[in-house]
Amino acid sequence: GIQVEQSPPDLILQEGANSTLRCNFSDSVNNLQWFHQNPWGQLINLFYIPSGTKQNGRLSATTVATERYSLLYISSSQTTDSGVYFCAVSYSSASKIIFGSGTRLSIRP
Amino acid sequence: GAVVSQHPSWVICKSGTSVKIECRSLDFQATTMFWYRQFPKQSLMLMATSNEGSKATYEQGVEKDKFLINHASLTLSTLTVTSAHPEDSSFYICSAPRQGPHEQYFGPGTRLTVT
């Protein structure tokens, strides 16, 4: 089956710093999403980005489907950005999605 | 955005009892829903695909007789953990894909503790 790898596994930053999270996947996919899991476990949709670049405030994401990777950028980090960031992919629109192992981000004040 | 709810948000039960968890899509219909399990500090692992009007499809290694799934309507799927044991204690999360642009939306999760 498809493999999804995320790096780095852990990241500790000071408030105000910028970060780049990476997601590599082993096969061609039609769907890719980035999620933030908050301390209470809720998964929050950040981006639906099977290809191209999107921006939403301090966050942006880029997926290069032909090279099978996606990047999530977080600028001017805030303590509320702390949590686990997951990349998840699927082959088609309503098929099961496979999660990466996640990046645990800690932002220190 | 699309909303998926789960009930209960947390439950504590005794070993040997059964627990039912509900997953509802509140503002869209979902012919397919997915159930995941997440252990502490780990990623989400897909357990099964819930199909409205037909049997669920279970992932390899998931006991279908232990984790009963029923997708009774286009907005409701239930997961019943039968004869629960302490090793079933986990965080259970459901999701549903919404048509156009087919994003997956996740419920808030149910934390199950079996004593």
mmCIF file of C-alpha atoms in Angstrom:
data_model
loop_
_atom_site.group_PDB
_atom_site.id
_atom_site.type_symbol
_atom_site.label_atom_id
_atom_site.label_comp_id
_atom_site.label_asym_id
_atom_site.label_seq_id
_atom_site.Cartn_x
_atom_site.Cartn_y
_atom_site.Cartn_z
ATOM 1 C CA GLY A 1 0.000 0.000 0.000
ATOM 2 C CA ILE A 2 0.898 3.623 -0.205
ATOM 3 C CA GLN A 3 3.444 4.956 2.292
ATOM 4 C CA VAL A 4 3.271 8.463 3.715
ATOM 5 C CA GLU A 5 6.285 9.857 5.527
ATOM 6 C CA GLN A 6 6.457 13.127 7.384
ATOM 7 C CA SER A 7 9.462 15.064 8.606
ATOM 8 C CA PRO A 8 10.648 16.168 11.009
ATOM 9 C CA PRO A 9 8.887 14.008 13.623
ATOM 10 C CA ASP A 10 9.343 16.685 16.277
ATOM 11 C CA LEU A 11 9.965 20.404 16.059
ATOM 12 C CA ILE A 12 10.465 22.883 18.889
ATOM 13 C CA LEU A 13 10.503 26.569 18.034
ATOM 14 C CA GLN A 14 10.322 29.948 19.690
ATOM 15 C CA GLU A 15 7.266 32.091 19.132
ATOM 16 C CA GLY A 16 7.660 34.140 15.975
ATOM 17 C CA ALA A 17 9.794 31.614 14.116
ATOM 18 C CA ASN A 18 8.950 30.127 10.729
ATOM 19 C CA SER A 19 8.797 26.413 9.933
ATOM 20 C CA THR A 20 8.489 24.007 7.041
ATOM 21 C CA LEU A 21 6.909 20.574 7.407
ATOM 22 C CA ARG A 22 7.346 17.961 4.700
ATOM 23 C CA CYS A 23 5.202 15.069 3.487
ATOM 24 C CA ASN A 24 6.493 12.446 1.043
ATOM 25 C CA PHE A 25 4.230 9.816 -0.475
ATOM 26 C CA SER A 26 5.142 6.700 -2.374
ATOM 27 C CA ASP A 27 2.513 6.628 -5.124
ATOM 28 C CA SER A 28 0.468 8.973 -7.272
ATOM 29 C CA VAL A 29 -2.564 10.256 -5.408
ATOM 30 C CA ASN A 30 -5.553 12.364 -6.311
ATOM 31 C CA ASN A 31 -6.211 13.846 -2.900
ATOM 32 C CA LEU A 32 -3.956 15.294 -0.226
ATOM 33 C CA GLN A 33 -4.963 17.096 2.923
ATOM 34 C CA TRP A 34 -3.120 18.739 5.799
ATOM 35 C CA PHE A 35 -4.634 18.605 9.291
ATOM 36 C CA HIS A 36 -3.798 20.096 12.659
ATOM 37 C CA GLN A 37 -4.731 17.975 15.648
ATOM 38 C CA ASN A 38 -5.278 20.174 18.674
ATOM 39 C CA PRO A 39 -4.577 19.081 22.271
ATOM 40 C CA TRP A 40 -8.156 17.822 22.612
ATOM 41 C CA GLY A 41 -7.776 15.513 19.649
ATOM 42 C CA GLN A 42 -9.893 17.399 17.136
ATOM 43 C CA LEU A 43 -8.576 17.246 13.590
ATOM 44 C CA ILE A 44 -8.837 20.609 11.913
ATOM 45 C CA ASN A 45 -8.758 20.817 8.130
ATOM 46 C CA LEU A 46 -5.979 23.128 7.031
ATOM 47 C CA PHE A 47 -5.672 22.531 3.319
ATOM 48 C CA TYR A 48 -7.124 20.327 0.631
ATOM 49 C CA ILE A 49 -4.255 20.471 -1.845
ATOM 50 C CA PRO A 50 -3.770 17.644 -4.353
ATOM 51 C CA SER A 51 -1.540 19.991 -6.369
ATOM 52 C CA GLY A 52 -0.420 23.591 -6.525
ATOM 53 C CA THR A 53 -0.094 26.201 -3.817
ATOM 54 C CA LYS A 54 -2.605 27.637 -1.372
ATOM 55 C CA GLN A 55 -2.358 30.210 1.381
ATOM 56 C CA ASN A 56 -4.514 30.908 4.384
ATOM 57 C CA GLY A 57 -3.208 33.641 6.648
ATOM 58 C CA ARG A 58 0.112 32.610 8.178
ATOM 59 C CA LEU A 59 -0.144 29.130 6.703
ATOM 60 C CA SER A 60 0.542 28.052 3.169
ATOM 61 C CA ALA A 61 0.999 24.714 1.435
ATOM 62 C CA THR A 62 2.500 23.468 -1.777
ATOM 63 C CA THR A 63 2.077 20.059 -3.377
ATOM 64 C CA VAL A 64 4.265 18.874 -6.246
ATOM 65 C CA ALA A 65 2.321 15.815 -7.315
ATOM 66 C CA THR A 66 4.801 14.739 -9.997
ATOM 67 C CA GLU A 67 7.551 14.539 -7.372
ATOM 68 C CA ARG A 68 5.254 13.100 -4.700
ATOM 69 C CA TYR A 69 5.722 15.576 -1.900
ATOM 70 C CA SER A 70 3.926 18.373 -0.142
ATOM 71 C CA LEU A 71 5.146 21.148 2.135
ATOM 72 C CA LEU A 72 3.334 23.061 4.852
ATOM 73 C CA TYR A 73 4.723 26.454 5.801
ATOM 74 C CA ILE A 74 3.936 28.179 9.066
ATOM 75 C CA SER A 75 5.139 31.751 9.450
ATOM 76 C CA SER A 76 5.377 33.866 12.594
ATOM 77 C CA SER A 77 4.507 30.891 14.816
ATOM 78 C CA GLN A 78 2.205 31.380 17.777
ATOM 79 C CA THR A 79 1.796 29.163 20.831
ATOM 80 C CA THR A 80 -1.640 28.191 19.556
ATOM 81 C CA ASP A 81 0.050 26.561 16.558
ATOM 82 C CA SER A 82 1.335 23.823 18.855
ATOM 83 C CA GLY A 83 0.013 20.340 18.232
ATOM 84 C CA VAL A 84 0.448 17.566 15.729
ATOM 85 C CA TYR A 85 0.306 18.183 11.991
ATOM 86 C CA PHE A 86 -0.773 15.334 9.764
ATOM 87 C CA CYS A 87 -0.584 14.867 6.041
ATOM 88 C CA ALA A 88 -3.117 12.406 4.583
ATOM 89 C CA VAL A 89 -3.539 11.100 1.051
ATOM 90 C CA SER A 90 -6.015 9.045 -0.937
ATOM 91 C CA TYR A 91 -6.258 7.657 -4.424
ATOM 92 C CA SER A 92 -9.713 8.986 -5.195
ATOM 93 C CA SER A 93 -12.338 11.319 -3.885
ATOM 94 C CA ALA A 94 -14.271 9.043 -1.552
ATOM 95 C CA SER A 95 -11.693 6.351 -0.908
ATOM 96 C CA LYS A 96 -9.985 5.767 2.401
ATOM 97 C CA ILE A 97 -7.225 8.160 3.321
ATOM 98 C CA ILE A 98 -3.871 7.150 4.702
ATOM 99 C CA PHE A 99 -2.225 9.270 7.336
ATOM 100 C CA GLY A 100 1.422 10.064 7.747
ATOM 101 C CA SER A 101 3.093 9.658 11.119
ATOM 102 C CA GLY A 102 2.730 13.346 11.907
ATOM 103 C CA THR A 103 4.979 16.205 13.011
ATOM 104 C CA ARG A 104 4.683 17.272 16.647
ATOM 105 C CA LEU A 105 5.181 21.030 16.811
ATOM 106 C CA SER A 106 5.838 22.840 20.073
ATOM 107 C CA ILE A 107 5.948 26.633 20.078
ATOM 108 C CA ARG A 108 7.533 28.160 23.156
ATOM 109 C CA PRO A 109 6.624 31.677 24.337
ATOM 110 C CA GLY B 1 -17.572 24.140 6.578
ATOM 111 C CA ALA B 2 -18.939 20.643 6.836
ATOM 112 C CA VAL B 3 -19.561 19.353 10.324
ATOM 113 C CA VAL B 4 -19.272 15.826 11.642
ATOM 114 C CA SER B 5 -20.303 15.058 15.198
ATOM 115 C CA GLN B 6 -19.572 12.132 17.468
ATOM 116 C CA HIS B 7 -21.283 10.940 20.605
ATOM 117 C CA PRO B 8 -20.243 10.381 23.288
ATOM 118 C CA SER B 9 -17.070 12.459 23.494
ATOM 119 C CA TRP B 10 -15.736 10.193 26.213
ATOM 120 C CA VAL B 11 -16.855 6.996 27.870
ATOM 121 C CA ILE B 12 -15.602 4.769 30.666
ATOM 122 C CA CYS B 13 -16.858 1.221 30.778
ATOM 123 C CA LYS B 14 -16.087 -2.002 32.574
ATOM 124 C CA SER B 15 -14.322 -4.884 30.927
ATOM 125 C CA GLY B 16 -16.758 -7.209 29.165
ATOM 126 C CA THR B 17 -19.394 -4.610 28.381
ATOM 127 C CA SER B 18 -20.253 -3.144 24.965
ATOM 128 C CA VAL B 19 -20.048 0.493 23.946
ATOM 129 C CA LYS B 20 -21.727 2.220 20.994
ATOM 130 C CA ILE B 21 -20.254 5.315 19.372
ATOM 131 C CA GLU B 22 -22.284 7.440 16.939
ATOM 132 C CA CYS B 23 -20.955 9.462 14.030
ATOM 133 C CA ARG B 24 -23.223 11.948 12.271
ATOM 134 C CA SER B 25 -22.749 14.205 9.295
ATOM 135 C CA LEU B 26 -24.732 17.289 10.225
ATOM 136 C CA ASP B 27 -25.020 19.279 7.020
ATOM 137 C CA PHE B 28 -24.325 16.815 4.233
ATOM 138 C CA GLN B 29 -25.103 13.256 3.301
ATOM 139 C CA ALA B 30 -22.411 10.612 3.393
ATOM 140 C CA THR B 31 -22.811 7.234 1.727
ATOM 141 C CA THR B 32 -19.376 6.366 3.059
ATOM 142 C CA MET B 33 -17.844 7.041 6.449
ATOM 143 C CA PHE B 34 -14.553 5.907 7.924
ATOM 144 C CA TRP B 35 -13.579 4.819 11.415
ATOM 145 C CA TYR B 36 -10.091 5.354 12.805
ATOM 146 C CA ARG B 37 -8.339 4.470 16.038
ATOM 147 C CA GLN B 38 -5.511 6.479 17.545
ATOM 148 C CA PHE B 39 -3.292 5.370 20.407
ATOM 149 C CA PRO B 40 -1.352 7.952 22.445
ATOM 150 C CA LYS B 41 1.375 9.722 20.492
ATOM 151 C CA GLN B 42 0.619 7.704 17.366
ATOM 152 C CA SER B 43 -1.000 8.423 14.042
ATOM 153 C CA LEU B 44 -4.524 7.543 13.008
ATOM 154 C CA MET B 45 -5.027 3.983 11.833
ATOM 155 C CA LEU B 46 -7.978 3.181 9.602
ATOM 156 C CA MET B 47 -10.179 0.452 11.066
ATOM 157 C CA ALA B 48 -12.998 0.157 8.566
ATOM 158 C CA THR B 49 -15.043 1.763 5.835
ATOM 159 C CA SER B 50 -18.725 2.139 6.633
ATOM 160 C CA ASN B 51 -21.046 1.889 3.645
ATOM 161 C CA GLU B 52 -24.669 3.017 3.778
ATOM 162 C CA GLY B 53 -26.985 0.115 3.134
ATOM 163 C CA SER B 54 -24.300 -2.550 2.946
ATOM 164 C CA LYS B 55 -21.661 -4.277 5.025
ATOM 165 C CA ALA B 56 -18.621 -2.466 6.282
ATOM 166 C CA THR B 57 -15.184 -3.167 4.864
ATOM 167 C CA TYR B 58 -12.600 -3.884 7.538
ATOM 168 C CA GLU B 59 -8.863 -3.327 7.341
ATOM 169 C CA GLN B 60 -6.534 -6.240 7.796
ATOM 170 C CA GLY B 61 -6.135 -7.197 11.426
ATOM 171 C CA VAL B 62 -9.357 -5.548 12.631
ATOM 172 C CA GLU B 63 -11.830 -8.010 14.143
ATOM 173 C CA LYS B 64 -15.179 -7.421 12.499
ATOM 174 C CA ASP B 65 -17.045 -9.369 15.197
ATOM 175 C CA LYS B 66 -15.554 -7.165 17.873
ATOM 176 C CA PHE B 67 -16.018 -3.829 16.139
ATOM 177 C CA LEU B 68 -19.539 -3.832 14.737
ATOM 178 C CA ILE B 69 -20.319 -1.091 12.261
ATOM 179 C CA ASN B 70 -23.769 -0.085 11.089
ATOM 180 C CA HIS B 71 -24.444 2.658 8.555
ATOM 181 C CA ALA B 72 -28.180 2.963 8.934
ATOM 182 C CA SER B 73 -28.759 6.207 7.077
ATOM 183 C CA LEU B 74 -26.993 8.753 4.916
ATOM 184 C CA THR B 75 -26.067 10.783 7.982
ATOM 185 C CA LEU B 76 -25.386 8.200 10.691
ATOM 186 C CA SER B 77 -22.807 5.479 11.233
ATOM 187 C CA THR B 78 -22.292 3.626 14.509
ATOM 188 C CA LEU B 79 -19.335 1.689 15.880
ATOM 189 C CA THR B 80 -20.019 -0.809 18.646
ATOM 190 C CA VAL B 81 -17.081 -2.163 20.595
ATOM 191 C CA THR B 82 -18.311 -5.513 21.885
ATOM 192 C CA SER B 83 -16.987 -7.219 25.012
ATOM 193 C CA ALA B 84 -14.537 -4.400 25.542
ATOM 194 C CA HIS B 85 -11.180 -5.055 27.175
ATOM 195 C CA PRO B 86 -8.552 -2.647 28.530
ATOM 196 C CA GLU B 87 -6.510 -2.992 25.325
ATOM 197 C CA ASP B 88 -9.464 -1.484 23.423
ATOM 198 C CA SER B 89 -8.955 1.766 25.300
ATOM 199 C CA SER B 90 -8.166 4.337 22.641
ATOM 200 C CA PHE B 91 -9.312 7.450 20.824
ATOM 201 C CA TYR B 92 -11.849 6.600 18.109
ATOM 202 C CA ILE B 93 -12.451 9.090 15.301
ATOM 203 C CA CYS B 94 -14.849 8.998 12.373
ATOM 204 C CA SER B 95 -14.702 10.877 9.103
ATOM 205 C CA ALA B 96 -16.878 11.489 6.095
ATOM 206 C CA PRO B 97 -15.990 12.773 2.636
ATOM 207 C CA ARG B 98 -18.068 15.616 1.305
ATOM 208 C CA GLN B 99 -18.827 15.929 -2.382
ATOM 209 C CA GLY B 100 -17.079 18.717 -4.239
ATOM 210 C CA PRO B 101 -14.186 19.078 -3.476
ATOM 211 C CA HIS B 102 -14.226 15.716 -1.715
ATOM 212 C CA GLU B 103 -12.450 16.750 1.428
ATOM 213 C CA GLN B 104 -12.608 14.450 4.423
ATOM 214 C CA TYR B 105 -14.179 15.952 7.526
ATOM 215 C CA PHE B 106 -13.501 14.472 10.929
ATOM 216 C CA GLY B 107 -15.570 14.168 14.057
ATOM 217 C CA PRO B 108 -14.178 15.396 17.389
ATOM 218 C CA GLY B 109 -13.392 11.851 18.493
ATOM 219 C CA THR B 110 -14.483 9.582 21.338
ATOM 220 C CA ARG B 111 -12.078 8.673 24.093
ATOM 221 C CA LEU B 112 -12.829 5.152 25.352
ATOM 222 C CA THR B 113 -11.407 3.883 28.619
ATOM 223 C CA VAL B 114 -12.055 0.277 29.591
ATOM 224 C CA THR B 115 -11.408 -0.551 33.242
#
